[in-house]
Short mmCIF file of C-alpha atoms in Angstrom, two decimals:
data_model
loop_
_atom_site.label_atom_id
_atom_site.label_comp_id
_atom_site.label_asym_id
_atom_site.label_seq_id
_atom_site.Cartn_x
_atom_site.Cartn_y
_atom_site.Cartn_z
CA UNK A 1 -5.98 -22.66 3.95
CA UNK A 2 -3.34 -24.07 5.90
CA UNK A 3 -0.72 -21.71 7.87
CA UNK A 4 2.82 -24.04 8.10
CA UNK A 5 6.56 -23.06 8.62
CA UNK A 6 9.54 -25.29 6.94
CA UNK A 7 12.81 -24.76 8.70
CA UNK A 8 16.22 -25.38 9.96
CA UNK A 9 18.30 -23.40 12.80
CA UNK A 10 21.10 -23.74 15.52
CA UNK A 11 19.35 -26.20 16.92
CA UNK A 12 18.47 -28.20 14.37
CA UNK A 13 21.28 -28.52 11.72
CA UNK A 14 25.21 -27.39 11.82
CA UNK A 15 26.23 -24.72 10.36
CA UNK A 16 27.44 -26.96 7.23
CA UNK A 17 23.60 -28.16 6.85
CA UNK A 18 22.37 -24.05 7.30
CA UNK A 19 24.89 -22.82 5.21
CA UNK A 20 24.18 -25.18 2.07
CA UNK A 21 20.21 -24.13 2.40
CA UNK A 22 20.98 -20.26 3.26
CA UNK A 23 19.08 -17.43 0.73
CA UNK A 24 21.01 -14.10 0.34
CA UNK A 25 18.68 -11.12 -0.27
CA UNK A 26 18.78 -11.10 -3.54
CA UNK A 27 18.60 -14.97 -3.87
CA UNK A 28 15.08 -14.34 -1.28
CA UNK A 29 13.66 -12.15 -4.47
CA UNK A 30 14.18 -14.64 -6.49
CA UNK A 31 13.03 -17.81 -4.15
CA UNK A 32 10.05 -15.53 -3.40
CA UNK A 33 9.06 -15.28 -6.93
CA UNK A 34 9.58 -18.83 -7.78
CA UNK A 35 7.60 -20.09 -4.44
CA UNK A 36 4.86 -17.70 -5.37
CA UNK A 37 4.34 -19.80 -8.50
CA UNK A 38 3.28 -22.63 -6.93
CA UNK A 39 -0.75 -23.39 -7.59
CA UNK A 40 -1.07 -24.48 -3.94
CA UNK A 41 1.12 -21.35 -2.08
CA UNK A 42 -1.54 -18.77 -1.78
CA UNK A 43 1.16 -16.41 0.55
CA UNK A 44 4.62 -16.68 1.63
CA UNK A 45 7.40 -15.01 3.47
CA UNK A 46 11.16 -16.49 3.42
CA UNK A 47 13.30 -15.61 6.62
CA UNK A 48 17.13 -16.06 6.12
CA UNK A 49 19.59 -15.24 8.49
CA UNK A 50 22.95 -16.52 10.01
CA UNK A 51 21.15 -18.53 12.16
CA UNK A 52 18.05 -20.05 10.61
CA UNK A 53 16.64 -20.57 7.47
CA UNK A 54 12.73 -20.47 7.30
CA UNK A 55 9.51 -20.49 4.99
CA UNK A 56 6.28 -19.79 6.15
CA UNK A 57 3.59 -20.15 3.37
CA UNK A 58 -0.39 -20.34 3.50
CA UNK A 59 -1.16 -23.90 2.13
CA UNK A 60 -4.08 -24.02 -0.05
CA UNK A 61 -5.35 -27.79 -1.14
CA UNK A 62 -2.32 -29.25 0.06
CA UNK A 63 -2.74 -33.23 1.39
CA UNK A 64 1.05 -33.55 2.74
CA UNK A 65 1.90 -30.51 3.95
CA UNK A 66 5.57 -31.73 5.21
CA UNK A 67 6.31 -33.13 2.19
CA UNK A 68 5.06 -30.43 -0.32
CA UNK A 69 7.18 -28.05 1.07
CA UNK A 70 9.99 -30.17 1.05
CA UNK A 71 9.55 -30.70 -2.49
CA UNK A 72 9.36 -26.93 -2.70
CA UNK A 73 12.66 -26.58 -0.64
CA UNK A 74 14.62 -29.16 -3.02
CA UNK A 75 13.45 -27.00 -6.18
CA UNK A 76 14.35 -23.46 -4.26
CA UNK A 77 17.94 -24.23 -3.74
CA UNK A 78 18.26 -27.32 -6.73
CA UNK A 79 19.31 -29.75 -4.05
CA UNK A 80 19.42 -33.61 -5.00
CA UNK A 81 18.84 -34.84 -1.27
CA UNK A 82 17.08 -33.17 1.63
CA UNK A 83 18.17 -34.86 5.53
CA UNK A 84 14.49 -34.51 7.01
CA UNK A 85 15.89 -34.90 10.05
CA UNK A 86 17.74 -31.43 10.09
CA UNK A 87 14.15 -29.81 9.35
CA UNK A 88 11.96 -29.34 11.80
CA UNK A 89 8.28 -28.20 10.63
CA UNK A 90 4.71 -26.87 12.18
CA UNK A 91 1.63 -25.76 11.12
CA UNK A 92 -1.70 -23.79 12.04
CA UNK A 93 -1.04 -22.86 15.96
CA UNK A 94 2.63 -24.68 16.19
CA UNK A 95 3.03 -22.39 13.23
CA UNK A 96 2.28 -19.14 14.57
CA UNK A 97 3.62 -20.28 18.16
CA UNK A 98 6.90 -20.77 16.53
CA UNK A 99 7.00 -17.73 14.93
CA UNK A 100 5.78 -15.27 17.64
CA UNK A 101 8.83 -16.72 20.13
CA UNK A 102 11.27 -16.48 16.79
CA UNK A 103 9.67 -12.36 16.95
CA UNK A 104 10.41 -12.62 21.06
CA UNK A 105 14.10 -13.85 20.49
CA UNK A 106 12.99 -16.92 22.39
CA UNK A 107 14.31 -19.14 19.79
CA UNK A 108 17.82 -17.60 19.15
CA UNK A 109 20.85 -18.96 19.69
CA UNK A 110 22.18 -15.98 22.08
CA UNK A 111 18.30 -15.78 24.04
CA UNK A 112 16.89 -11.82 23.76
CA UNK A 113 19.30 -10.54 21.26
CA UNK A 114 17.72 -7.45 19.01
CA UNK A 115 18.61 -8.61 15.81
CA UNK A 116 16.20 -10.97 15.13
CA UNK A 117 13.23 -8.58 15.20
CA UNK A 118 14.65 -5.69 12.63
CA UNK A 119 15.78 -9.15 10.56
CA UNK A 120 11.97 -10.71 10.60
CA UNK A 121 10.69 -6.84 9.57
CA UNK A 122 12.68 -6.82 6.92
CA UNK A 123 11.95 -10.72 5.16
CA UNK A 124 7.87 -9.89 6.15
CA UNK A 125 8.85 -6.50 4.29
CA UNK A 126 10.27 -8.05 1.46
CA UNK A 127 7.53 -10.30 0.93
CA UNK A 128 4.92 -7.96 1.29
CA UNK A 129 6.54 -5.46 -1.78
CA UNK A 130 7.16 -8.56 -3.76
CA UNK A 131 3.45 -8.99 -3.79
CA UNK A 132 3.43 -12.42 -2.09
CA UNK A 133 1.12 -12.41 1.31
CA UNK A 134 -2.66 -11.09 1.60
CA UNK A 135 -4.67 -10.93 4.54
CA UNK A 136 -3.46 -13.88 6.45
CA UNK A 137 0.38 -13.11 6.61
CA UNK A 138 -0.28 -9.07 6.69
CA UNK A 139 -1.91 -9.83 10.12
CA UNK A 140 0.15 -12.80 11.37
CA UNK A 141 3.72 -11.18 10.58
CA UNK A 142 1.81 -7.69 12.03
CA UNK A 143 1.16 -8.82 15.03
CA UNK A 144 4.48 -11.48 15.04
CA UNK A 145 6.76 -7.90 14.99
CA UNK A 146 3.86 -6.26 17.73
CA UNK A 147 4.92 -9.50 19.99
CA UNK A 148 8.08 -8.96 19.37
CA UNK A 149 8.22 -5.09 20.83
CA UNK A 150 6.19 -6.11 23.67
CA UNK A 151 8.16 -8.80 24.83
CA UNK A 152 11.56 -6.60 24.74
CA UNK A 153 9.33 -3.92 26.37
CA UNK A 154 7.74 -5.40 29.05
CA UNK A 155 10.33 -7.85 30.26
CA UNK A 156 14.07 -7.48 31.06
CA UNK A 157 15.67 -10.10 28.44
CA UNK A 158 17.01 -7.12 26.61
CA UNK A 159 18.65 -5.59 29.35
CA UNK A 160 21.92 -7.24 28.65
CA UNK A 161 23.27 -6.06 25.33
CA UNK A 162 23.82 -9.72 23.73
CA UNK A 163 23.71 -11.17 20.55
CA UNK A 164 25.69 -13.10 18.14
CA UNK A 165 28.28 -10.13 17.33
CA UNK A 166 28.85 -9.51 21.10
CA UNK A 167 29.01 -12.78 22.33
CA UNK A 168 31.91 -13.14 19.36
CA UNK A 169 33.59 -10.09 21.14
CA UNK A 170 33.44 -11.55 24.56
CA UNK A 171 34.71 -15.01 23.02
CA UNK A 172 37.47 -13.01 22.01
CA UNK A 173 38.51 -11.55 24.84
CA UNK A 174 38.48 -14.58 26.83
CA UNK A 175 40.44 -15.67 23.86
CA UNK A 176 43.70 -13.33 24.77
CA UNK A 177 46.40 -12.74 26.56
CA UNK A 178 46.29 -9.39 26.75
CA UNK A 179 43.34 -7.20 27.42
CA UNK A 180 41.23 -6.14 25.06
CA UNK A 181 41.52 -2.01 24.99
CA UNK A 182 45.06 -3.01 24.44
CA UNK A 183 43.83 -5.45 20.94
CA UNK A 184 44.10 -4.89 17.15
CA UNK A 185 40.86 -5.72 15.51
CA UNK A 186 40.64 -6.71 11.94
CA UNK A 187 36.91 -6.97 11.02
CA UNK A 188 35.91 -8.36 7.06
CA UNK A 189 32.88 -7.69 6.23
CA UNK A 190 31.18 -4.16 6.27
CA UNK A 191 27.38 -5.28 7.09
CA UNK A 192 24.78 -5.15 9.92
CA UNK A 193 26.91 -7.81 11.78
CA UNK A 194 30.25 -6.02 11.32
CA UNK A 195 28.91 -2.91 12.51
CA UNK A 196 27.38 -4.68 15.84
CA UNK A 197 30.80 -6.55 16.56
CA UNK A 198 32.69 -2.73 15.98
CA UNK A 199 30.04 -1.27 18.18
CA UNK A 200 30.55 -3.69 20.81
CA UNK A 201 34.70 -3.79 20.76
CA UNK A 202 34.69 0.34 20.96
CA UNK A 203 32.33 -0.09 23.95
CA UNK A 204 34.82 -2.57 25.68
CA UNK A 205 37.89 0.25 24.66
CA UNK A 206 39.59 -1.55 21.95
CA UNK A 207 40.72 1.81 19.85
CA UNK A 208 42.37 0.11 16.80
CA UNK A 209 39.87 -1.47 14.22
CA UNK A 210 40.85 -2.35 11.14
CA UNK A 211 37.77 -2.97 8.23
CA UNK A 212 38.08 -4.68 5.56
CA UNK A 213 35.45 -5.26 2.51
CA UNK A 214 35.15 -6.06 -1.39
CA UNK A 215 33.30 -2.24 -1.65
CA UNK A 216 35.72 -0.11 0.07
CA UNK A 217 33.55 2.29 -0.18
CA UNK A 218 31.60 0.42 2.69
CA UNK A 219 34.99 -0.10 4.42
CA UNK A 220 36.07 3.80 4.66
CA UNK A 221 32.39 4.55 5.84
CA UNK A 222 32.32 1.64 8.27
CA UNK A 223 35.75 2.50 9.51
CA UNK A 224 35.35 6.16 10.10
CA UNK A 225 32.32 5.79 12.18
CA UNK A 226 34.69 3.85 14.63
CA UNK A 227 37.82 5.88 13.80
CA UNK A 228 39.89 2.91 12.37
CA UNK A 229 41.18 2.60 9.21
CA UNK A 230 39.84 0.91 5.79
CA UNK A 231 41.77 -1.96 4.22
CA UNK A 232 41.15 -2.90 0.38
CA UNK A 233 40.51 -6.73 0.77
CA UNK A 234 42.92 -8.10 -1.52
CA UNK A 235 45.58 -6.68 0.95
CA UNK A 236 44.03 -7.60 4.03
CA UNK A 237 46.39 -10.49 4.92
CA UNK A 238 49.20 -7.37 5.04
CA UNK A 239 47.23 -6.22 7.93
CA UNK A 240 46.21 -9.54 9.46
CA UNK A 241 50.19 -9.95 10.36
CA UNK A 242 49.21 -6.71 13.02
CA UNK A 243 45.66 -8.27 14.47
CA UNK A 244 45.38 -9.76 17.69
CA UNK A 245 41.80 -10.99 16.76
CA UNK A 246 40.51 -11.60 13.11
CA UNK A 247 36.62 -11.41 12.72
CA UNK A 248 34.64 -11.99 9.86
CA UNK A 249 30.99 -11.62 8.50
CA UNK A 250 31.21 -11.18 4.64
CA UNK A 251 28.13 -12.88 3.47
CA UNK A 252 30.39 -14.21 0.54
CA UNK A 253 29.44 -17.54 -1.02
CA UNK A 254 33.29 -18.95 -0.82
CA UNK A 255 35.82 -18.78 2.00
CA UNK A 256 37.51 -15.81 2.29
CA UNK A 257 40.31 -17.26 4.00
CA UNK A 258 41.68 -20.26 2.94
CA UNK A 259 44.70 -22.47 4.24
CA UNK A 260 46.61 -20.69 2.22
CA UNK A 261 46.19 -17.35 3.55
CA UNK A 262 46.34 -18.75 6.88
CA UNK A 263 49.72 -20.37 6.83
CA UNK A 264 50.70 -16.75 4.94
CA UNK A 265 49.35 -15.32 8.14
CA UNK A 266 50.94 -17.06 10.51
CA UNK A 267 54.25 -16.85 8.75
CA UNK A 268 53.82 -13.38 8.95
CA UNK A 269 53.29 -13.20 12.48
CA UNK A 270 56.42 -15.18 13.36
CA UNK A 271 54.55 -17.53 16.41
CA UNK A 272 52.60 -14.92 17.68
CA UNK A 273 49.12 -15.74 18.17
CA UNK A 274 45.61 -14.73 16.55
CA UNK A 275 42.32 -15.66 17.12
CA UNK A 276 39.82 -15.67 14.26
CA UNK A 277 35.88 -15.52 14.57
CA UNK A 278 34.00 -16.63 11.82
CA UNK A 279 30.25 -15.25 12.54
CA UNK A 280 29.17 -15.62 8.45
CA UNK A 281 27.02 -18.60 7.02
CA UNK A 282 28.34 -19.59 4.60
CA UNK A 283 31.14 -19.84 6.60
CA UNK A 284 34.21 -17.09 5.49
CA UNK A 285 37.30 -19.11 6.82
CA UNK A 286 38.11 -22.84 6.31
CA UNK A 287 37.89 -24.85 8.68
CA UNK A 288 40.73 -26.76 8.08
CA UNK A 289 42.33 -23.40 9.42
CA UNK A 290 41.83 -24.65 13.13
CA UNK A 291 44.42 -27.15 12.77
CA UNK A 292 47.20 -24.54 12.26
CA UNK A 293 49.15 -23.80 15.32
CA UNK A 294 48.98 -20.42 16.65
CA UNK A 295 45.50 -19.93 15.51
CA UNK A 296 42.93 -20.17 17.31
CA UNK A 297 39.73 -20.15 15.10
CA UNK A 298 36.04 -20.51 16.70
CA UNK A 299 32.78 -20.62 14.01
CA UNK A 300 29.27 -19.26 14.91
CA UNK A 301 28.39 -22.61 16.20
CA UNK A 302 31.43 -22.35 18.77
CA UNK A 303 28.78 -19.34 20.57
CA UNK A 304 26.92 -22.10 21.88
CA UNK A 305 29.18 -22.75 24.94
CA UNK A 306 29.98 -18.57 25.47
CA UNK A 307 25.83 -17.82 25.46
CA UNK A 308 25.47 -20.11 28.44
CA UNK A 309 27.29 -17.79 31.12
CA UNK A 310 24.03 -15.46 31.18
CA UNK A 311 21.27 -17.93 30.21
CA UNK A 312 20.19 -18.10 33.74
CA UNK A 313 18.91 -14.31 34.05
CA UNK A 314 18.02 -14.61 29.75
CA UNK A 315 15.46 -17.43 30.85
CA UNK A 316 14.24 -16.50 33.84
CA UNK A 317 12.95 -13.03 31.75
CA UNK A 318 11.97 -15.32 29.21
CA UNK A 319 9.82 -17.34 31.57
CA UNK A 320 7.82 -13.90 31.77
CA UNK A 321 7.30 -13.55 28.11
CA UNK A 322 5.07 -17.04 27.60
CA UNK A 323 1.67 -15.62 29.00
CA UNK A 324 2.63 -12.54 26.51
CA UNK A 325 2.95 -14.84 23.57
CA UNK A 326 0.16 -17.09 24.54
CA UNK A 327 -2.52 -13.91 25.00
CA UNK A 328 -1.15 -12.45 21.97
CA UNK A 329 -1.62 -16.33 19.86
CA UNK A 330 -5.40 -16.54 21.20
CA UNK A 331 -6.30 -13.26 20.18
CA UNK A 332 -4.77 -13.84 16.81
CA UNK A 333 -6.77 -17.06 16.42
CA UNK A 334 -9.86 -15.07 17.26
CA UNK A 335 -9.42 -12.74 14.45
CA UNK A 336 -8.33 -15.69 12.01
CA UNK A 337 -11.34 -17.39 12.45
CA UNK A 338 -13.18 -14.72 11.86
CA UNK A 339 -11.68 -14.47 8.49
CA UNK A 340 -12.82 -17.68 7.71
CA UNK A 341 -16.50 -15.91 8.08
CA UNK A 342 -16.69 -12.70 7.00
CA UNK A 343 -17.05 -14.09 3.30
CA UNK A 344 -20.16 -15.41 4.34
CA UNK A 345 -21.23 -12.07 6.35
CA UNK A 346 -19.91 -9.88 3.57
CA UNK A 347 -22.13 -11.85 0.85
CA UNK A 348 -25.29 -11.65 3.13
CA UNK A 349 -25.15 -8.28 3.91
CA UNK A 350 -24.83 -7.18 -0.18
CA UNK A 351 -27.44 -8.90 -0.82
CA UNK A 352 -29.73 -7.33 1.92
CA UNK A 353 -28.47 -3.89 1.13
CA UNK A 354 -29.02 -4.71 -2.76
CA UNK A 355 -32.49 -5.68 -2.16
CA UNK A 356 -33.07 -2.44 0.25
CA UNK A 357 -31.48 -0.03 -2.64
CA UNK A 358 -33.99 -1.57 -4.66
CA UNK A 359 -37.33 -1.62 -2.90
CA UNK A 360 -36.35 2.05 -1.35
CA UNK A 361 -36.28 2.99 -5.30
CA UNK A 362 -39.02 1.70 -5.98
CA UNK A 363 -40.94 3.18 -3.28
CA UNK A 364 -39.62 6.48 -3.94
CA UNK A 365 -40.47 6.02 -7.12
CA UNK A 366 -44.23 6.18 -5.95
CA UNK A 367 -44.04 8.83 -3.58
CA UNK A 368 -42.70 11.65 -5.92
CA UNK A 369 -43.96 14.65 -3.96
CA UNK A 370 -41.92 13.88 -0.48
CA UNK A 371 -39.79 15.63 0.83
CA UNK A 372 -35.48 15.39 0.79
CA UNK A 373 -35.51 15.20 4.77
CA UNK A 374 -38.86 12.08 4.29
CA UNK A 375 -36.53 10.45 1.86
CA UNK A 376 -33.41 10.14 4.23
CA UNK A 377 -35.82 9.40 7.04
CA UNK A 378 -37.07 6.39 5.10
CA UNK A 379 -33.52 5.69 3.87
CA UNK A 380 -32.61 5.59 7.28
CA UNK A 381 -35.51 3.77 8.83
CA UNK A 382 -34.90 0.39 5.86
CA UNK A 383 -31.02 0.65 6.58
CA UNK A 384 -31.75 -0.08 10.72
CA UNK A 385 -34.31 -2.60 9.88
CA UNK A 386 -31.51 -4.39 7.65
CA UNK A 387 -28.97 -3.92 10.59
CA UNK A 388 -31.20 -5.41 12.94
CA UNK A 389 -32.26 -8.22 11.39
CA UNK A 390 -28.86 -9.34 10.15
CA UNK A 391 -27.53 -8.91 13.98
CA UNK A 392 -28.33 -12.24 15.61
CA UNK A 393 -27.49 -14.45 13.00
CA UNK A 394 -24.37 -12.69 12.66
CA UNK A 395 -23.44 -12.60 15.63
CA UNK A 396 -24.18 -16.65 16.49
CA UNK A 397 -22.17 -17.17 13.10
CA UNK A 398 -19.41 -15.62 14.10
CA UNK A 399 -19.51 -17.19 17.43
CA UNK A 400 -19.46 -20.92 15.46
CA UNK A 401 -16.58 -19.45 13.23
CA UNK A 402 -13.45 -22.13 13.43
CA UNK A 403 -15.60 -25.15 14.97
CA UNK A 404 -17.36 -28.31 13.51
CA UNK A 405 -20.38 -26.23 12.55
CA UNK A 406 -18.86 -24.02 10.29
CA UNK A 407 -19.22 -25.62 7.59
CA UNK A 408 -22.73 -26.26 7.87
CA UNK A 409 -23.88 -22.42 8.87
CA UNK A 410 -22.03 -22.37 5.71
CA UNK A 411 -24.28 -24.98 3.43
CA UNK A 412 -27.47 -23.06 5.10
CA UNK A 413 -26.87 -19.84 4.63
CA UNK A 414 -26.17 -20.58 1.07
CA UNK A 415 -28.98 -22.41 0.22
CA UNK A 416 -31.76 -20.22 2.47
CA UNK A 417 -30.59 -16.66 0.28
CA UNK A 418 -29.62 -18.45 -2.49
CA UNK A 419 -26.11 -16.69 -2.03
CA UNK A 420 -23.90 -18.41 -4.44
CA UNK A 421 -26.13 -17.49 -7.49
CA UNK A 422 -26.44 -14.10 -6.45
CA UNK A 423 -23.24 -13.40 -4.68
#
């Protein structure tokens, strides 16, 4: 079995290339499912977020790794043409090194930010109930969210509250000429990310939000929690005449503001100013949109240049998280390779214990006048000679688990107890 993570991010692709290969939650059920199918994907988790795009699967019988799950990428999303080159891939330790730093927030585009670890619960989650990892992924995505915690724990990169939503809000304020307590806010979108970026503009003092979503429902609730107001989305442009800065995290599959409602906006506004964040893949407003004058519209990819004012302090905490994620990947490897064993052990030690049920009975059988308390004292007495004669072949097997040898301890064992017939 072969451990290996297919993937794009910030790093790799632009947010055009992300947002084309993007899963919503209910298109990750569904992509789940599907992947599950395949003979040669034994488990599989799919992460999906604003940032990244990512499936780890356990490989079984698989020559091209790479280009299998390519393949299986192209048939996920029904995509003619794949650029390799916006992919990046790794597999066995690269695999699980990749993900443990994803777990850290090492490999986000805003370094240490929190979301990334409540966002990798819930796809390992979502895996897990759809029935689609076993042993290998339970333990690897276990431990990935344990690294995670440890990380944020034992280092300082969380100390500064930033992620993606409050980077937005800082861009923002640099953004105006006014200061921000002073700003009308006009959020779409009613999720996780709309909630951070109204949690973050309260704590800077803004005081009049505006929320906007398809369920207004979501909207009202959203809204009252920062004591602004809820806006039914087909009016929102009404409102957007009022808003100093426009943000937006939907999660819709279309934009949500088009040129048209732009030069309606603007119009509206008479020359006055706005600055619009789009923080949603797929991307809410088109980007045509930051053509228009008197708008001044940044995308999730324009967070690159604001996350480098703190990156100094960010990496120097993240410097201390390596020997953290390189303990944690050695001890992980330990267990695996284990796993790779304990077949072997497991069928060994039935057979012994079948074979000492049996001659026990069979004594017993002979000896029908002894005593309860001589017939756990012999029960006892063939159980520790079992134990101790399994021990040191056990333990050297284990020890030759994941090298060269394997295989062979393997062959032995199997033909010396005649396991395969029996087991």
């Amino acid at each position: 079995m072969k451990l290996v993570v297919l993937g794009l991010n910030h790093r790799s692709a632009a947010v055009e290339v992300r947002e084309r290969f993007s899963f919503d939650k209910d298109e990750v059920a569904s992509a789940l499912n599907r992947l599950y199918e395949f003979d040669c994907v034994a488990e599989c988790v799919i992460l999906s977020t604003c940032n990244r795009t990512e499936i780890y699967a356990a490989l079984e019988g698989v020559e091209f790794p790479k280009e299998y799950m390519l393949a299986v990428l192209k048939d996920l999303k029904g995509a003619d043409h794949i650029d390799e080159d916006a992919f990046f891939f790794y597999e066995e330790r690269d695999c699980i090194e990749h993900l443990f730093r994803v777990s850290a927030s090492l490999d986000s585009l805003v370094l240490g930010e929190g979301q990334i670890l409540s966002q990798l619960k819930g796809a390992y989650i979502q895996a897990y109930s759809a029935g689609c990892t076993g042993t290998i992924f339970n333990i690897l995505f276990q431990r990935a969210i344990s690294v995670g915690k440890k990380v944020r724990t034992n280092t300082g990169i969380a100390n500064t509250p930033v992620s993606v939503s409050y980077t937005a809000v800082n861009l923002a304020e640099d953004s105006l000429d006014k200061p921000l307590p002073e700003a009308t806010v006009l959020i779409l979108g009613a999720g996780t990310m709309s909630e951070l970026t109204a949690t973050h503009l309260q704590a800077k003092g803004v005081k009049t939000i505006f929320v906007s979503n398809r369920t207004f429902t979501k909207a009202e609730a959203l809204a009252e929690r920062f004591n602004g107001k809820a806006v039914k989305l087909d009016h929102f442009v009404d409102y957007a005449k009022d808003a100093d800065i426009l943000i937006t995290s939907t999660g819709a599959p279309h934009y949500i503001i088009t040129e048209r409602e732009a030069k309606k906006i603007t119009s509206l506004r008479k020359g006055e100013p706005i600055v619009m964040i789009d923080i949603a893949v797929p991307r809410d407003i088109d980007p045509g949109v930051a053509d228009m004058e008197g708008i001044y519209l940044f995308n999730i990819d324009s967070l690159e240049s604001v996350v480098e004012e703190n990156k100094a302090q960010r990496e120097e905490e993240a410097r201390r998280a390596e020997p953290i994620i390189h303990d944690a990947i050695e001890e992980l490897l330990d267990k695996l390779s284990y796993l790779t064993v304990r077949p072997m052990m497991a069928l060994l030690t039935e057979k012994a214990e079948r074979i000492r049920r049996r001659e026990l009975h069979r004594a017993l059988a002979k000896l029908p006048d002894i005593s309860y308390k001589e017939r756990r004292i012999m029960d006892s007495m063939s159980r520790m000679i079992i134990r101790k004669m399994l021990r040191e072949p056990m333990i050297h097997f284990n020890e030759i688990a994941g090298t060269e040898e394997e295989g062979l301890y393997w062959d032995l064992f199997k033909d010396m107890f005649n396991l395969e017939k029996e087991g």
